[in-house]
Amino acid sequence: MAESDIALMAHLMRRAGFGATRDELEAYVAKGYEATVDELVHPERQPDVDFDLMERSLPEYGELAGIESNQQSWVYRMVNTKRPLQEKMTLFWHGILCTGFAKIDYGRMMSIYADLFRRKGLGNYRELIMELSSHPTMVYYLDNTDNHKDAINENYGRELLELFTLGVGMDGNFNYTEDDVKAASRAFTGWSVNPALPVFPYGRSPWSFRFDPTDHDDSEKTFLGKTGRWNGGDIVNMAVEQPATARFISRHLYNFFVADEPQVPAWKDTPPRDPEAIQILEKAFVDSGYEMSEVMSTLFNSDFFKNARFQKVKSPAEVVAGTIRLVKDHQQVKPGLFPVMKECTFMGQDLLNPPTVEGWHTGREWIDSGTLVERINFVADQVGNLDLPGVQLIASRMTGDNSITSPEAFVDGCLSLIGPVEVSEKTKEALVEHAKGGGEIRRGTEEERSSFARRVGEMLQLIVATAEYQYN
Amino acid sequence: MSTIFFGIADRTFVFDRTVGRAEFSGSGFRAPMDLAVAPDGRIYVANRSWEYRPDGVRVTMLTIDEDYIGQFSSYGDGDGQLIWPSSVAVDSNQNVYVTDDHLNRVSVFDKDGQFLHKWGEAGSGDGQLNQPYCIRFDKEDNAYISDSGNNRIQKFSKDGRFMSKFGQQGSRAGELNLPWGITIDNDGNILVADWRNDRIQKFSPDGQYLSDFGNTGTSVGQFRRPTGVAVDKDGDIYVADWMNDRVQVFTGDARYVTTFLGEASLSKWGEEKLNSNPDMIRQRNMVQNKEAERRLWRPKAVAVDSEGRVIIVDSNRQRLQVYRKEVR
């Protein structure tokens, strides 16, 4: 099987999921690239995770009261899902259509919110935004419970336009006016949430949406140049159909799945990194009637995607879930996933609790002196643990003469099986120098095989500490 | 499969009371897995808690009138400690046995929670354990354990000596798929909640398959991952139908009688908690429909006490719901 095919498939699985082991990559390559993309964009063809087994061992996966259980449950899914793009789209939308636990204060509502992205994230964008607008988590998060007929609260109306659909501007121009924000907000008056049970003494219950017609402003409004007695659904329909929305969502897709873009606030005045790619995505978005599975299929099958290897800094969730998948740990429910999950937080991505409604800043902003150390230490601890089946698999699959392996072949083998990872010549020289330092690399005797596995673990630890490994 | 037979009208059930509240320590429960009722009426509840709150792992002791007696054990793998407590039972001396499906052992305590000894080791050989999920004693003080990961039931003396076993992985009659709750009926037969086969199977005391009822679904007489099973003095069978969030009642010959969906009211401990939090009272008063709070949510176990009360571990609501049978 050609290394180039493996490398391309590894790229796809890192972006469309949370990575894959060499065995999995070989199976995907055998299936074919386009067939694999087709499988990814149709998650319903694969079985879901076994909720009964999850909840059997850890009751908190069913109750989902505290935020920690919800975060842990999601990381378990990222690690074990057979529907990798479904989880990746959930993470994608979670970082754009934001709500956060800091305000919601009921973990289960955050998971119910994330489930919206599982259900609709690869479906129709219009339907997604429509359901988002009446989702009790969002309604409460952006204060629409305080948006009244006689005293509007603009929070949801504004963010719907600024962050969820049109974006502030493009090509140097604004996409909407303050009057549009006010009109949108008036249209959403009366969209609220029923009062919910408090935590004591038996725990909370899921919230529900409530529409109060007596609190709804049913008068005429002018929104984006059109006048009518618009309600919230009308606003969503008009916003989704704007060309600016196609641009805005396409730039988000490019930034998340293809290559790092400038941060969102710069998009009004900063053109896309690859305008041609954005045009292709915009066209797929509009032509398909906003069907995300078709947009994603176009994206993954494009040359601009295939040629964009290692042009994105890994997000903390990608680091953590990708590493655990690589080393094949936590494939069943067992104690110990909580501290693994917390690593996402320590690296700067507190899942289900983004810092603001703008979500996380991405790209190089993931990295600072503290989070870099967290990344390297976490991954090095995992890949250096020879008890983990994924590490054993890498060591057992190293090719070369059984008696002596050259340092260069040893480094190449490790780089290939942990990714494949591409490194600079300078980095490669440093890795080879280290490999030489341990003497001849032999696997002839039992003692030599044991030493060989240890040296593989050490080399993997060095690789994950390189700058190159921080890229996806 | 059971014969669906409606109109069994010679007994009715009334809701009796709610017991407990959510707490990580003291007078309440957190992710309760199982309960045992001792001959003196003392109730032992095994709390698994949440992984990130290991301080909630313990056994709570109380009475059905919500007199708090105390708690024992804690999170860990030392003597007398627990990682994943799964069930609790009491022998004729009122020693308390707690299974742990992560540590694959049984820890034994005296009636007040003083650690006595432990037995069991991980494995698949005779007497070894792989995810013990339920322990129950017969009249001779022998312990039956659902050795779930090994898909079998093992019989031990109460000091942990292996005696016999039955069952193997599968879905045919007499085979098991991750068995969970067990009980011993009035004839000494063993009823097993065959968890992933969504049925109850009955075995003779020496492990011969006798019968089964139930299959996968949400209708009357069907189950979604049954976790607990109990039999009362009349032979009626109670099944904690976990993922259907209900308890179903059957006659001894598996005819459907009724379903408990939960009717919880505020318990004594619950009222005490609210009275110390006026803001919670205010919030509760704003809620028009509290129906969801009354219902069972993932009932994990069911037991019948010496007065015939049916006590349900309403696990995700951190409480017990109690029904009383009235026979005409």
Coordinates of C-alpha atoms in Angstrom, one line a residue, chain A residues 50-53 55-69 72 106 108 194-206 333-339, chain B residues 18 20-22 31 48-52 84 102 131 133 148 178 180 195-196 225 242-243 265-267 270 273-274 280 283-284 286-287 292-293 297-298 300 316-319:
Chain A
D50 CA -23.2 1.9 23.0
F51 CA -25.0 4.2 25.4
D52 CA -26.2 1.4 27.5
L53 CA -22.7 0.2 28.2
E55 CA -24.3 4.4 31.4
R56 CA -24.1 0.9 32.9
S57 CA -20.6 1.6 34.3
L58 CA -20.8 5.3 34.8
P59 CA -24.3 6.4 35.9
E60 CA -23.4 10.0 35.4
Y61 CA -23.4 9.4 31.6
G62 CA -27.1 9.0 31.9
E63 CA -27.9 11.7 34.5
L64 CA -25.4 14.2 33.0
A65 CA -26.0 16.7 35.8
G66 CA -22.6 18.3 36.3
I67 CA -20.6 19.7 33.4
E68 CA -17.8 17.3 33.9
S69 CA -19.9 14.2 33.1
Q72 CA -16.2 13.3 29.7
Y106 CA -27.0 22.7 34.0
R108 CA -27.4 18.1 30.7
N194 CA -40.5 27.6 30.8
P195 CA -39.5 27.9 34.4
A196 CA -37.4 24.8 35.4
L197 CA -36.9 22.8 38.5
P198 CA -33.9 23.7 40.6
V199 CA -31.2 21.3 41.5
F200 CA -32.5 20.4 45.0
P201 CA -33.5 17.9 46.2
Y202 CA -33.7 15.5 43.3
G203 CA -31.8 17.2 40.5
R204 CA -33.0 19.1 37.5
S205 CA -35.0 18.2 34.4
P206 CA -34.5 19.3 30.8
V333 CA -15.7 2.4 29.8
K334 CA -13.2 2.3 32.7
P335 CA -12.0 4.6 35.4
G336 CA -9.6 7.3 34.4
L337 CA -11.2 9.2 31.5
F338 CA -12.0 12.2 33.7
P339 CA -8.4 13.4 34.1
Chain B
T18 CA -40.4 8.7 48.9
G20 CA -33.8 10.2 50.5
R21 CA -32.4 13.0 48.5
A22 CA -29.3 13.8 46.5
A31 CA -25.9 7.3 41.9
R48 CA -21.4 4.6 43.1
S49 CA -21.3 8.4 42.8
W50 CA -19.6 10.0 39.8
E51 CA -16.1 9.5 38.7
Y52 CA -15.1 13.1 39.4
W84 CA -17.4 0.8 41.5
H102 CA -14.1 -2.8 39.0
Q131 CA -17.6 -7.5 36.8
Y133 CA -22.9 -6.9 39.4
S148 CA -21.5 -10.3 34.5
L178 CA -24.1 -9.3 30.8
W180 CA -27.2 -7.9 36.2
W195 CA -29.5 -7.4 30.9
R196 CA -28.4 -7.3 27.3
R225 CA -32.0 -3.5 29.8
W242 CA -34.0 0.4 33.5
M243 CA -34.0 2.1 30.1
S265 CA -43.5 13.2 46.5
L266 CA -41.1 15.3 48.6
S267 CA -39.3 13.0 51.1
G270 CA -36.0 16.5 50.7
K273 CA -33.1 20.4 52.2
L274 CA -35.6 22.8 50.6
M280 CA -35.0 26.7 45.8
Q283 CA -37.8 28.5 42.0
R284 CA -39.9 25.3 42.5
M286 CA -42.6 28.9 39.5
V287 CA -42.7 25.5 37.9
A292 CA -41.0 14.7 35.3
E293 CA -39.7 14.9 38.9
W297 CA -35.5 7.7 36.1
R298 CA -33.3 4.7 35.5
K300 CA -31.7 0.1 39.0
N316 CA -30.8 9.1 38.6
R317 CA -33.1 10.9 41.1
Q318 CA -31.0 9.8 44.0
R319 CA -33.9 8.4 46.1

